[in-house]
mmCIF file with all atom_site columns, C-alpha atoms in Angstrom:
data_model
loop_
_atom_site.group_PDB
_atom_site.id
_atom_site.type_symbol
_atom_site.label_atom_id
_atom_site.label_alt_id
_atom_site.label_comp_id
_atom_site.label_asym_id
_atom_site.label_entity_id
_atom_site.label_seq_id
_atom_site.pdbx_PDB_ins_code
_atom_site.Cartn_x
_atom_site.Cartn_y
_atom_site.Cartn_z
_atom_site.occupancy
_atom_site.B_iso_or_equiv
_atom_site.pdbx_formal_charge
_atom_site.auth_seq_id
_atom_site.auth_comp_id
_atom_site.auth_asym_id
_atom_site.auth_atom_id
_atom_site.pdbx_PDB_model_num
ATOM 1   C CA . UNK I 1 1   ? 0.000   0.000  0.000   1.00 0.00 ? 1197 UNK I CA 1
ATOM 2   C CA . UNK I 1 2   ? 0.959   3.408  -0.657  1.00 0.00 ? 1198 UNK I CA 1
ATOM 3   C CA . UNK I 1 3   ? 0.575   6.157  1.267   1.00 0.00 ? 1199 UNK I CA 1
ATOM 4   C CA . UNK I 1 4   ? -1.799  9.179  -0.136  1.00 0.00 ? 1200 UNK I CA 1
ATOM 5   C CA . UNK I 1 5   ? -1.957  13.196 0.586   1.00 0.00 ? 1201 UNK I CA 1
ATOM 6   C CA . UNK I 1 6   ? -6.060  13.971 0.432   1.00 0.00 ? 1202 UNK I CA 1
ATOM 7   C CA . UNK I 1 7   ? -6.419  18.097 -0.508  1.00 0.00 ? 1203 UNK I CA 1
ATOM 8   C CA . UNK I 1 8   ? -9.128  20.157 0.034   1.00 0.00 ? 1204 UNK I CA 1
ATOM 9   C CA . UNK I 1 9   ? -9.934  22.310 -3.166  1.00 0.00 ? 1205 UNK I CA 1
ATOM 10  C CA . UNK I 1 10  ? -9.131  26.113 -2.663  1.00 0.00 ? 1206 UNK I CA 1
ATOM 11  C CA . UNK I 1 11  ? -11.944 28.925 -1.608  1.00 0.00 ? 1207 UNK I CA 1
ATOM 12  C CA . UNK I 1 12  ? -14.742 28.348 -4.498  1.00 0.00 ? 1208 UNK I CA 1
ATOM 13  C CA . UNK I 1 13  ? -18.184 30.814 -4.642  1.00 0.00 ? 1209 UNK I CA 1
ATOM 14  C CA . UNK I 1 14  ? -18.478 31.328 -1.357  1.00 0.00 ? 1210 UNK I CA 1
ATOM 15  C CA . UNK I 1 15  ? -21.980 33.317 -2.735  1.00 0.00 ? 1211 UNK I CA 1
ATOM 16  C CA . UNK I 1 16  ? -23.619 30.565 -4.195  1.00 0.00 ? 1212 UNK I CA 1
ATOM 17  C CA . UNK I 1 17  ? -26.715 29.015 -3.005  1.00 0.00 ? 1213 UNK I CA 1
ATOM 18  C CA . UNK I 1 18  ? -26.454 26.188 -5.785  1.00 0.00 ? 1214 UNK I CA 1
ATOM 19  C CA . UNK I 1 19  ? -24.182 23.336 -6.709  1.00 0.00 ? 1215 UNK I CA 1
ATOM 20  C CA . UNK I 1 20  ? -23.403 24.921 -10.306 1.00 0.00 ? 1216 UNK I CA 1
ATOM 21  C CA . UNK I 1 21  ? -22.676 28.367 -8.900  1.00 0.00 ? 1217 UNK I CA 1
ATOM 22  C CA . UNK I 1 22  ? -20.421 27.198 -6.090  1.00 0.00 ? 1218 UNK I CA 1
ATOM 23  C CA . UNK I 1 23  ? -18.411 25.069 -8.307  1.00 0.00 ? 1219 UNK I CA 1
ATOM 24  C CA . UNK I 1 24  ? -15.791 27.318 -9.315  1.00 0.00 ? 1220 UNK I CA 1
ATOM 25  C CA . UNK I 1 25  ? -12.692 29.089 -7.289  1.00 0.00 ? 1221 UNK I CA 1
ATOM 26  C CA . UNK I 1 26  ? -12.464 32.320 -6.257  1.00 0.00 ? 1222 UNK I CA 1
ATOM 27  C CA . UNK I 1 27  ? -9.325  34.261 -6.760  1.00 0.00 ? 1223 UNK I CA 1
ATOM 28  C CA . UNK I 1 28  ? -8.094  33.517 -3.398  1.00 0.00 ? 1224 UNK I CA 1
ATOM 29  C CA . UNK I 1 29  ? -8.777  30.168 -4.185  1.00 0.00 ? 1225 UNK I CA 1
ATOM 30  C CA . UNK I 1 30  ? -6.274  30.125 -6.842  1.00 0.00 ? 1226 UNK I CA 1
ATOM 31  C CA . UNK I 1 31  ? -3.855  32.099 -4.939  1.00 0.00 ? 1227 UNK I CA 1
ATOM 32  C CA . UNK I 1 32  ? -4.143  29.652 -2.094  1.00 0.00 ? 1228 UNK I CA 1
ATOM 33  C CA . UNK I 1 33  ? -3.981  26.826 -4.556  1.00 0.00 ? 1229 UNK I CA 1
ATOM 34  C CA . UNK I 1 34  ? -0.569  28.335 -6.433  1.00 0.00 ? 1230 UNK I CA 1
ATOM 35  C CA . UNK I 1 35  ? 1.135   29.252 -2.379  1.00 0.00 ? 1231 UNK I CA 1
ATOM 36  C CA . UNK I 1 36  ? 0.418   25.518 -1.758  1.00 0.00 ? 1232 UNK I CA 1
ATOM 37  C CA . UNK I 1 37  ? 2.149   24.050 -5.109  1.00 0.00 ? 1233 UNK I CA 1
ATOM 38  C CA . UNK I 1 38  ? 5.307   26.282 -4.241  1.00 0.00 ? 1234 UNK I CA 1
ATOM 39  C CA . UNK I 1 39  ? 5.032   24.720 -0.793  1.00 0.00 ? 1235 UNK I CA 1
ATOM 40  C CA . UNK I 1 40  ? 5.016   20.908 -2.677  1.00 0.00 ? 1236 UNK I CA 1
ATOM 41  C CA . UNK I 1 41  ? 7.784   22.127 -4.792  1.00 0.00 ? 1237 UNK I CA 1
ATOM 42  C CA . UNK I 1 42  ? 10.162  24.199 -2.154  1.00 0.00 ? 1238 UNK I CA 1
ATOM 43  C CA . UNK I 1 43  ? 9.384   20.644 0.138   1.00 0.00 ? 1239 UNK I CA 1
ATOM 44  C CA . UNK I 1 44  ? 10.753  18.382 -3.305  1.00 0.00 ? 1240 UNK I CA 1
ATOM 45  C CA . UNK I 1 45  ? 7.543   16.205 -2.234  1.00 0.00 ? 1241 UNK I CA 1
ATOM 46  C CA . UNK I 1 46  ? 7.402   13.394 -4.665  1.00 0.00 ? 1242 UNK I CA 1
ATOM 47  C CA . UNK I 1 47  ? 3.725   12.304 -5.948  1.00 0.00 ? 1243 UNK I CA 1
ATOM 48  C CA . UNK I 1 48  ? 4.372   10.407 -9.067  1.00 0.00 ? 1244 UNK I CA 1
ATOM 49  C CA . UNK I 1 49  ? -0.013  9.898  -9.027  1.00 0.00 ? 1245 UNK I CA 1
ATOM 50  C CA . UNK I 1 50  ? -2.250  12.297 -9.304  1.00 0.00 ? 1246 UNK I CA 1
ATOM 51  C CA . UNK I 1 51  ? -5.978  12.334 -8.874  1.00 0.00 ? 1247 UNK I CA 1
ATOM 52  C CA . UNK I 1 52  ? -8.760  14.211 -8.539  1.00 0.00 ? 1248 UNK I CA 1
ATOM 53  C CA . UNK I 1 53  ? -12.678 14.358 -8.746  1.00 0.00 ? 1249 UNK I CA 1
ATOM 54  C CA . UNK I 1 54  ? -14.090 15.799 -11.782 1.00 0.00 ? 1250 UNK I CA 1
ATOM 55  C CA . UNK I 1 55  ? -15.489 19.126 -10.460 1.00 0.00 ? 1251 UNK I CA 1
ATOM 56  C CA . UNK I 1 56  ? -14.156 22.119 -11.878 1.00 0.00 ? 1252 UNK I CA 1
ATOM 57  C CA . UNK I 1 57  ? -12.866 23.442 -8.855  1.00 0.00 ? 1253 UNK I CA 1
ATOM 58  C CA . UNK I 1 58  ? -11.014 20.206 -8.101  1.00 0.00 ? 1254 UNK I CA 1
ATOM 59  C CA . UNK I 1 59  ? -9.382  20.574 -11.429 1.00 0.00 ? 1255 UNK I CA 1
ATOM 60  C CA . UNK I 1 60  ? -9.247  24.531 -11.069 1.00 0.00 ? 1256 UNK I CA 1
ATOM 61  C CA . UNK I 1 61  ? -6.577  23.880 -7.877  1.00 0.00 ? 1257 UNK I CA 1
ATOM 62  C CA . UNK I 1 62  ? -4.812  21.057 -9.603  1.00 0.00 ? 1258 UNK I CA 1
ATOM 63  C CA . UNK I 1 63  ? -3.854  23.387 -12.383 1.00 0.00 ? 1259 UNK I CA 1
ATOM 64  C CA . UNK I 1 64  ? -3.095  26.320 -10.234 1.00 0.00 ? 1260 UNK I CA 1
ATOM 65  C CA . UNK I 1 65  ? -0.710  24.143 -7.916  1.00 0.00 ? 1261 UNK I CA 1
ATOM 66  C CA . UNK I 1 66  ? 0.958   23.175 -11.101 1.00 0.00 ? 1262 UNK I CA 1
ATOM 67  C CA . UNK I 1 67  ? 0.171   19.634 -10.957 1.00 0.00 ? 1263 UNK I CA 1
ATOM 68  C CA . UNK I 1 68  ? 0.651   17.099 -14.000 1.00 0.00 ? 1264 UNK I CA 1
ATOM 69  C CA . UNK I 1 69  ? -3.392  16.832 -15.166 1.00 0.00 ? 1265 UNK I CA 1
ATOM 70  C CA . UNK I 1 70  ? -4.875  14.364 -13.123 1.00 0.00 ? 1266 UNK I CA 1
ATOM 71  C CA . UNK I 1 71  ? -6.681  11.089 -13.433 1.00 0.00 ? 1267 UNK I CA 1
ATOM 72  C CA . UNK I 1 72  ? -10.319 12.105 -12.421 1.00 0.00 ? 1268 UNK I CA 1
ATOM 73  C CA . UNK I 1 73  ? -12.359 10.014 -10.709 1.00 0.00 ? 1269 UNK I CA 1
ATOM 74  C CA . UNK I 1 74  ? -16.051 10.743 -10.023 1.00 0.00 ? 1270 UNK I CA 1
ATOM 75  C CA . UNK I 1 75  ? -16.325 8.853  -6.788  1.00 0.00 ? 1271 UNK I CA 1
ATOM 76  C CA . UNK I 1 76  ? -13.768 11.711 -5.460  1.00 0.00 ? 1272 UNK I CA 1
ATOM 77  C CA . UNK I 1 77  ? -16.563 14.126 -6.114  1.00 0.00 ? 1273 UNK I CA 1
ATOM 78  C CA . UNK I 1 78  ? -18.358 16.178 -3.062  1.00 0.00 ? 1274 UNK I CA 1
ATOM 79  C CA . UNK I 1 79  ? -21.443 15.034 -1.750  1.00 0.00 ? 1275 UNK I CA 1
ATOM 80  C CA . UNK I 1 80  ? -24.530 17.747 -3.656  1.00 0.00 ? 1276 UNK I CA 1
ATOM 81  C CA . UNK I 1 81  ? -24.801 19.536 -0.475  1.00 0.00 ? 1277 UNK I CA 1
ATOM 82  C CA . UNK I 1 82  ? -26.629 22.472 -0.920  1.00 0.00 ? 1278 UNK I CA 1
ATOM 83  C CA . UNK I 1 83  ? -29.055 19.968 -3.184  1.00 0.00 ? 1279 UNK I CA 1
ATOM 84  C CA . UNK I 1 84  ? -29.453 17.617 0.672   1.00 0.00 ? 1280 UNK I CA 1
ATOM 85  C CA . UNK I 1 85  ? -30.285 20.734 2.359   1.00 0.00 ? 1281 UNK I CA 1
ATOM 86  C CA . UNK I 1 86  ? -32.643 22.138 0.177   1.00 0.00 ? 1282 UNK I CA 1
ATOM 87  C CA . UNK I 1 87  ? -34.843 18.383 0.164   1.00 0.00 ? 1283 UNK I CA 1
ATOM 88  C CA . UNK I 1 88  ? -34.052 18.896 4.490   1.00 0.00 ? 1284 UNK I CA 1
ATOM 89  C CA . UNK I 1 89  ? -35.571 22.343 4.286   1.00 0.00 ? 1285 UNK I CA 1
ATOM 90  C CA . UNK I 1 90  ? -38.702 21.214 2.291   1.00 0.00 ? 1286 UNK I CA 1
ATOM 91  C CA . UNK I 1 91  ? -39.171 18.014 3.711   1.00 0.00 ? 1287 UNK I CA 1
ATOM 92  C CA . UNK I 1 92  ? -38.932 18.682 7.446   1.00 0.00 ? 1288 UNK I CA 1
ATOM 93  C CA . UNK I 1 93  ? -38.569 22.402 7.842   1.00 0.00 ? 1289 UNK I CA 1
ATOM 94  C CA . UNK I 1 94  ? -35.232 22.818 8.463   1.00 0.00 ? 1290 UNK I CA 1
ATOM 95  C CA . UNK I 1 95  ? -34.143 25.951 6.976   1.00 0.00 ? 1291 UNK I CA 1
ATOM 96  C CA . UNK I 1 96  ? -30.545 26.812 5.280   1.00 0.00 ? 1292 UNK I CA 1
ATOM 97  C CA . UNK I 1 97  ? -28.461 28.805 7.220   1.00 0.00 ? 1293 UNK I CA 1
ATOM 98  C CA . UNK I 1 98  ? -27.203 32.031 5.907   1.00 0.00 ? 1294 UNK I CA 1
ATOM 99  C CA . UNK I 1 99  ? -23.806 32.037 8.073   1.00 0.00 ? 1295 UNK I CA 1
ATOM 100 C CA . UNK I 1 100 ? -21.370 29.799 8.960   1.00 0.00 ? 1296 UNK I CA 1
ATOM 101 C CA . UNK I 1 101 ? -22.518 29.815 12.681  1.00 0.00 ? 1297 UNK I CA 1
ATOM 102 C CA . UNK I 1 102 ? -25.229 27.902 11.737  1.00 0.00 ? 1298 UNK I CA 1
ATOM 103 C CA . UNK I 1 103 ? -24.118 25.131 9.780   1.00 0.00 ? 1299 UNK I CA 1
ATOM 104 C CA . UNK I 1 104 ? -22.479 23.818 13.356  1.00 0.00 ? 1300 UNK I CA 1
ATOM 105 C CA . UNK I 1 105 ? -26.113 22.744 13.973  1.00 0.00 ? 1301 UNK I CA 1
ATOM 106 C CA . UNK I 1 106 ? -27.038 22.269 10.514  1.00 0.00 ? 1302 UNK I CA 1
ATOM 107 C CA . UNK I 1 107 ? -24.269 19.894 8.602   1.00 0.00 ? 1303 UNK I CA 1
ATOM 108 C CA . UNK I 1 108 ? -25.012 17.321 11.459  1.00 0.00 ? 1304 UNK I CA 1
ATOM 109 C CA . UNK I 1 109 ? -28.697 17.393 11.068  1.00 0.00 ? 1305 UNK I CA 1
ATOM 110 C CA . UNK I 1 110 ? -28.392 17.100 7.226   1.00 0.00 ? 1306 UNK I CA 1
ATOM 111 C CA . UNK I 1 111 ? -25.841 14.064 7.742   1.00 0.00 ? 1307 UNK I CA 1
ATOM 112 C CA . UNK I 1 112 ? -28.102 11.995 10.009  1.00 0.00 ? 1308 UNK I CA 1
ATOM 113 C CA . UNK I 1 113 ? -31.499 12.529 8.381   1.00 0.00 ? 1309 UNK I CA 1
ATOM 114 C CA . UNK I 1 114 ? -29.335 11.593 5.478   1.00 0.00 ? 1310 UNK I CA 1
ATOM 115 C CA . UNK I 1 115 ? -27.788 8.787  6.632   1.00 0.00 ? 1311 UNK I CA 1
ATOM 116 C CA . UNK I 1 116 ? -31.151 7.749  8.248   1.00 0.00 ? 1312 UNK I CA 1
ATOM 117 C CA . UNK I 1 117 ? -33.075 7.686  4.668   1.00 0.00 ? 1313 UNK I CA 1
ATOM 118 C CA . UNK I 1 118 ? -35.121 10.697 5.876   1.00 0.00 ? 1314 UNK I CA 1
ATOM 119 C CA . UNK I 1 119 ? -34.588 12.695 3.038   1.00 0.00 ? 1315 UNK I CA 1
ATOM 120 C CA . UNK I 1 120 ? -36.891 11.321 -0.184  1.00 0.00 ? 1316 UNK I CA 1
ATOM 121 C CA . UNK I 1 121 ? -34.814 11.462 -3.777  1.00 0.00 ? 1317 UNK I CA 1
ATOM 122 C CA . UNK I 1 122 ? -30.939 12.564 -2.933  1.00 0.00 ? 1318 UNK I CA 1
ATOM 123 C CA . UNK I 1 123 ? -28.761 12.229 -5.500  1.00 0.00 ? 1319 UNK I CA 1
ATOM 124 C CA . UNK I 1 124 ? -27.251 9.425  -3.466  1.00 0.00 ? 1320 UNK I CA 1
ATOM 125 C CA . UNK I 1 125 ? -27.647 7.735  -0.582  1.00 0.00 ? 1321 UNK I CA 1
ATOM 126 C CA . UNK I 1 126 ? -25.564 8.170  2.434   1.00 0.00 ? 1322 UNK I CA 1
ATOM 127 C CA . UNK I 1 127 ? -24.342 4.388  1.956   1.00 0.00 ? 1323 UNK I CA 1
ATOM 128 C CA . UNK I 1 128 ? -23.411 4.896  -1.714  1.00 0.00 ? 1324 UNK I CA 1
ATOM 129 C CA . UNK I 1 129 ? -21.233 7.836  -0.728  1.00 0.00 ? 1325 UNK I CA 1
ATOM 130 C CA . UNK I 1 130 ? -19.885 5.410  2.258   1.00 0.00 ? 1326 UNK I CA 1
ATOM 131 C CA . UNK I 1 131 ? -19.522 2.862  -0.213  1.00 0.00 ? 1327 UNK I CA 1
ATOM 132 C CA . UNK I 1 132 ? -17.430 4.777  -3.098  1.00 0.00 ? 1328 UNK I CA 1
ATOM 133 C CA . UNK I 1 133 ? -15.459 6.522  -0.865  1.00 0.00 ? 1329 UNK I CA 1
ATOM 134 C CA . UNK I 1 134 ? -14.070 3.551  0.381   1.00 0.00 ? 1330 UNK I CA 1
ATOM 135 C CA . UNK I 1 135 ? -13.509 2.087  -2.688  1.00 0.00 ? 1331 UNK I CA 1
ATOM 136 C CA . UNK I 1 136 ? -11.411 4.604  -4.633  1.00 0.00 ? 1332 UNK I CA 1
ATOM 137 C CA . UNK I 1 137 ? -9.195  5.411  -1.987  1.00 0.00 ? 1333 UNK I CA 1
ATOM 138 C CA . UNK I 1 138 ? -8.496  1.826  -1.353  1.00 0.00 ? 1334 UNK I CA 1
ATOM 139 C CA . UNK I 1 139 ? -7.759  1.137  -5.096  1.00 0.00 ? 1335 UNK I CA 1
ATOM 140 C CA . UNK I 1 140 ? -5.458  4.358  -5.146  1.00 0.00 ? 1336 UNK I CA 1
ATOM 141 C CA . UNK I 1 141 ? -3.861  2.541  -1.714  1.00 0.00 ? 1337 UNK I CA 1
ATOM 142 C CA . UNK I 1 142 ? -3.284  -0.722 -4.119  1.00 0.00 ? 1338 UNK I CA 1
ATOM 143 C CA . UNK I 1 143 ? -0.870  1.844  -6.412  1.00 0.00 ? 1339 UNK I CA 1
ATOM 144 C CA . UNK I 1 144 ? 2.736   1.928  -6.575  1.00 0.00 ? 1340 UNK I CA 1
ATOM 145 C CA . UNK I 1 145 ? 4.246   5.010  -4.903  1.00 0.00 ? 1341 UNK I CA 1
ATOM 146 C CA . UNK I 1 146 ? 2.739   7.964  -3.611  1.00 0.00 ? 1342 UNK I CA 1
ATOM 147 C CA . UNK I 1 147 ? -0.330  9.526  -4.651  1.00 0.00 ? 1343 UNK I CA 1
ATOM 148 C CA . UNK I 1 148 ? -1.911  12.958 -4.341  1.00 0.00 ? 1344 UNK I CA 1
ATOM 149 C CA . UNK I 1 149 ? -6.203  13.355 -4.413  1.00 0.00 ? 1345 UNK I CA 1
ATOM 150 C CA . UNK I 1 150 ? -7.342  16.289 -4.924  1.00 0.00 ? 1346 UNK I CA 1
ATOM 151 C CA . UNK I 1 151 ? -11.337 16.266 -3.256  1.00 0.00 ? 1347 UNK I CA 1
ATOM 152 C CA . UNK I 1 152 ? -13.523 18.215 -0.894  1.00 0.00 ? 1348 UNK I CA 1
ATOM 153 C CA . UNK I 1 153 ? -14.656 18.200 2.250   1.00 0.00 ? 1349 UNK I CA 1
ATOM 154 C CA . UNK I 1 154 ? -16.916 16.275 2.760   1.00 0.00 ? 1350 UNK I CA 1
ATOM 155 C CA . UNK I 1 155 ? -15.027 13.495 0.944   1.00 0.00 ? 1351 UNK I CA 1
ATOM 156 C CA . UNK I 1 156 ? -12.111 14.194 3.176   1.00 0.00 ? 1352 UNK I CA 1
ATOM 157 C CA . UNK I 1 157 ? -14.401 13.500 6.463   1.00 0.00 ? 1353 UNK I CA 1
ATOM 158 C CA . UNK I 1 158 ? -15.894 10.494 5.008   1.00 0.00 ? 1354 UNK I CA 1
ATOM 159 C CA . UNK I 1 159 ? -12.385 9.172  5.037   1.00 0.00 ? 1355 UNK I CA 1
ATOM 160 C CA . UNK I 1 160 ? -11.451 9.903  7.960   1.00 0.00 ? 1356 UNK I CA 1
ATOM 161 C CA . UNK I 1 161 ? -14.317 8.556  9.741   1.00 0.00 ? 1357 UNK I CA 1
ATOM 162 C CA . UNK I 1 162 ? -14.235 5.396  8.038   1.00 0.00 ? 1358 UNK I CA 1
ATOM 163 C CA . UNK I 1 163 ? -10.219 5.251  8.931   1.00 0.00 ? 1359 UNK I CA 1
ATOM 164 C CA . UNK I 1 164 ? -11.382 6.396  12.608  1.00 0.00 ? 1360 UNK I CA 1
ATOM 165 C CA . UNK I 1 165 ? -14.537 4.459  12.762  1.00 0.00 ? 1361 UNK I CA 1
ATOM 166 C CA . UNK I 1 166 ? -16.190 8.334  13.730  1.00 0.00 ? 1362 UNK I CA 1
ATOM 167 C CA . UNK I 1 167 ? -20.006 8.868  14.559  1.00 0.00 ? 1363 UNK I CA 1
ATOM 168 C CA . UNK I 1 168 ? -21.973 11.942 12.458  1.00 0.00 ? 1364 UNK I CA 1
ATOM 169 C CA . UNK I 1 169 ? -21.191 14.283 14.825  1.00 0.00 ? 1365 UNK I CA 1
ATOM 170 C CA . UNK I 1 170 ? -17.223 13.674 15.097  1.00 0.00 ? 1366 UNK I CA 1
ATOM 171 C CA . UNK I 1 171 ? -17.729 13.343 11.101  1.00 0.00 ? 1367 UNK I CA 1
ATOM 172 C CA . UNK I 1 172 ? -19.617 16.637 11.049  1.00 0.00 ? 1368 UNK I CA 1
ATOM 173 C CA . UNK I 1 173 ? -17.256 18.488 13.851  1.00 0.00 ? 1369 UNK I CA 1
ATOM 174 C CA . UNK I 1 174 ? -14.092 17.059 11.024  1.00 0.00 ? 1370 UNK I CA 1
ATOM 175 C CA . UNK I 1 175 ? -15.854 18.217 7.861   1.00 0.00 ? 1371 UNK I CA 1
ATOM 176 C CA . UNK I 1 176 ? -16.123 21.668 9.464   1.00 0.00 ? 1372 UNK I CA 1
ATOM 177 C CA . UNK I 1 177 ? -13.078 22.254 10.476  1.00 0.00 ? 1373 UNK I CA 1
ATOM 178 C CA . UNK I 1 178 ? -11.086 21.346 7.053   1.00 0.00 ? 1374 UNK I CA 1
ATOM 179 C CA . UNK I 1 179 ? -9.873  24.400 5.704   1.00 0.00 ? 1375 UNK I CA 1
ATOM 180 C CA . UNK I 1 180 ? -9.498  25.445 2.003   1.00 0.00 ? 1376 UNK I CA 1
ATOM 181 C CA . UNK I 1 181 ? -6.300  23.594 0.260   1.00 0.00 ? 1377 UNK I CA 1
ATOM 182 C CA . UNK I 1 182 ? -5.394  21.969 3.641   1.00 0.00 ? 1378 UNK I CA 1
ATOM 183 C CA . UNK I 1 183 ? -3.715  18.503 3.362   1.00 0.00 ? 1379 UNK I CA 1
ATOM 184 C CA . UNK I 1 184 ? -4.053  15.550 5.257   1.00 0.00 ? 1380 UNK I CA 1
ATOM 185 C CA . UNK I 1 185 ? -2.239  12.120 4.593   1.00 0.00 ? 1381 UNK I CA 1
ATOM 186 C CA . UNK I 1 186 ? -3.064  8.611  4.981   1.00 0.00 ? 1382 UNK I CA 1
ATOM 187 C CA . UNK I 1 187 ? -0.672  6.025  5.712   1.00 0.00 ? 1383 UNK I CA 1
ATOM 188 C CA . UNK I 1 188 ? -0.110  2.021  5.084   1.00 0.00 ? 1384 UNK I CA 1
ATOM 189 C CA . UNK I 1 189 ? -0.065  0.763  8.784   1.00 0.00 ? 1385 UNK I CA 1
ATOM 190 C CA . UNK I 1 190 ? -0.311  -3.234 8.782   1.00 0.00 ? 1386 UNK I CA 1
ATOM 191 C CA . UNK I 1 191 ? -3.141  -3.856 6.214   1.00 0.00 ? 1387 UNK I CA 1
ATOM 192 C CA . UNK I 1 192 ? -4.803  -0.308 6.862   1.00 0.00 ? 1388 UNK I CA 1
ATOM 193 C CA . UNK I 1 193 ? -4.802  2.878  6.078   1.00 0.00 ? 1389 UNK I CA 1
ATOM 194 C CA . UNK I 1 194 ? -4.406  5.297  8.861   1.00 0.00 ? 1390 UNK I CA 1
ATOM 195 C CA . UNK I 1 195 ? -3.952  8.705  9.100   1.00 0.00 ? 1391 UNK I CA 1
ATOM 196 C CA . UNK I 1 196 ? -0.879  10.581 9.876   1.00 0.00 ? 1392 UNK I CA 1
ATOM 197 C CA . UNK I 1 197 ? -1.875  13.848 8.863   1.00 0.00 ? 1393 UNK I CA 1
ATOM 198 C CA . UNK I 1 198 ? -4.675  16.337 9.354   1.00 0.00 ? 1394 UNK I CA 1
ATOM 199 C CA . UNK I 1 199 ? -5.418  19.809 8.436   1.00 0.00 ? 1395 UNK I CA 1
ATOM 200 C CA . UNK I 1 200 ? -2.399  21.229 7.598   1.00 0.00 ? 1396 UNK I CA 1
ATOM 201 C CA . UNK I 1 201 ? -1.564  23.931 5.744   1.00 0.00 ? 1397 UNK I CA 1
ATOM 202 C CA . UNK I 1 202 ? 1.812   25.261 5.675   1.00 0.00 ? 1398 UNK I CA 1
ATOM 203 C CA . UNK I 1 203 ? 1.831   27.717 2.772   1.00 0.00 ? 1399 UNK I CA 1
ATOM 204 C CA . UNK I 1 204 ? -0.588  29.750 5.019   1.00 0.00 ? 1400 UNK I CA 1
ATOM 205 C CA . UNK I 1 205 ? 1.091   29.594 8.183   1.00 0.00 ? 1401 UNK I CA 1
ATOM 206 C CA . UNK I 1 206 ? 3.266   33.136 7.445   1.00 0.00 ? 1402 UNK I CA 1
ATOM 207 C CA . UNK I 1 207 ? 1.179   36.110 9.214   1.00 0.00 ? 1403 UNK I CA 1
ATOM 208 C CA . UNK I 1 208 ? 0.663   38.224 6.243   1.00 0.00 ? 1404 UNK I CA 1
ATOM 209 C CA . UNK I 1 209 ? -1.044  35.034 4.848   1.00 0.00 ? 1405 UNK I CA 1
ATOM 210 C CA . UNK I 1 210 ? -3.366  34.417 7.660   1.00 0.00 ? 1406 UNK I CA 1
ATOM 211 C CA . UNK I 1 211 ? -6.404  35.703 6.419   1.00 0.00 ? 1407 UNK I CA 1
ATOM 212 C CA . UNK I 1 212 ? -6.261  33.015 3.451   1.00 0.00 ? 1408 UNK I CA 1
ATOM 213 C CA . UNK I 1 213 ? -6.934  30.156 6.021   1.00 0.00 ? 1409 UNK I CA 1
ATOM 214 C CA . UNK I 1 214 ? -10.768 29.912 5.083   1.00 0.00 ? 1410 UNK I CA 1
ATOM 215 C CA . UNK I 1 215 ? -13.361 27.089 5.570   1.00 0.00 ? 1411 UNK I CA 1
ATOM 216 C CA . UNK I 1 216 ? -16.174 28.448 2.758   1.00 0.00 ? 1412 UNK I CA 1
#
């Protein structure tokens, strides 16, 4: 098994209210992308694999790290969030924040009714995004040498809760916390995968560069 660097994809619309409209970076996206491929290449990390999902801002931060072009892989894609929240909202009542304050309530309660087939017609169910999460990064595990992912969030808590054996609410408290172009490794220990890594981003640790540690 090989070990594997999961990154979370740079700032995207932080405006949007809709899967399409989010899907893109903002400028400090990019710039937070392109501080964290100088980072890679200052370090000499070696990733001779590189993935990523097939979302444009997945692809968007691969380019502006200056990354080979990527195998893409669907089952890297983020969950349709907004598109879960809406079906929570008219379905049970629950209505969509407008802040990040209330999304601490609000990501857990869309992840259990979720998980708990309380929302009629997702996109997927909760077990399906279990199910493919497990299964790409264990075939990218199977690869020779190291691999980088490029992903989201969501993805990235999945991951680690399945590596952690987490509950929704230590999945939800992880997915919150993982900031924009923030890396965090898994590792081959015995016959698993375990992490080593989690949340790191060094190309933003400077002070003038603090502001650029965002979570939407």
């Amino acid at each position: 098994m090989s070990h594997i660097t999961l990154i979370r994809h740079g700032q995207a619309n932080t405006e949007a209210r809709d899967e399409h409209s989010y899907d893109k970076l903002s400028p400090l996206g990019h710039q937070q992308a392109a501080w964290l491929g100088a980072h890679l290449s200052d370090a000499q990390a070696h990733h001779p694999r590189v993935y990523s999902g097939t979302l444009t801002r997945h692809l968007e931060t691969a380019a502006s790290m200056g990354l080979p072009a990527p195998e893409q892989d669907a089952r890297l894609n983020e969950i349709e969030y907004f598109t879960l929240a809406t079906l929570l909202e008219e379905q049970h009542g629950v209505a969509i924040p407008v802040e990040r304050e209330g999304f601490i309530q609000h990501l857990p309660r869309v992840f259990t009714a979720w998980q708990n087939g309380e929302l009629d017609g997702p996109p997927e169910t909760f077990q399906e995004f279990e199910a493919r999460a497990h299964d790409v990064i264990h075939e990218i595990g199977k690869g020779a040498g190291p691999a980088v992912v490029v992903t989201s969030g969501a993805f990235i808590s999945m991951v680690m809760r399945q590596a952690m054996g987490l509950d929704i609410p230590s999945m939800s408290r992880l997915a919150l916390a993982i900031m924009n172009t923030s890396m965090h490794r898994l590792f081959p220990i015995g016959d698993h995968l375990s992490p080593v890594l989690f949340n790191a981003v060094p190309h933003l640790e400077a002070p003038d560069r603090h502001y650029a540690q965002t979570h939407l």
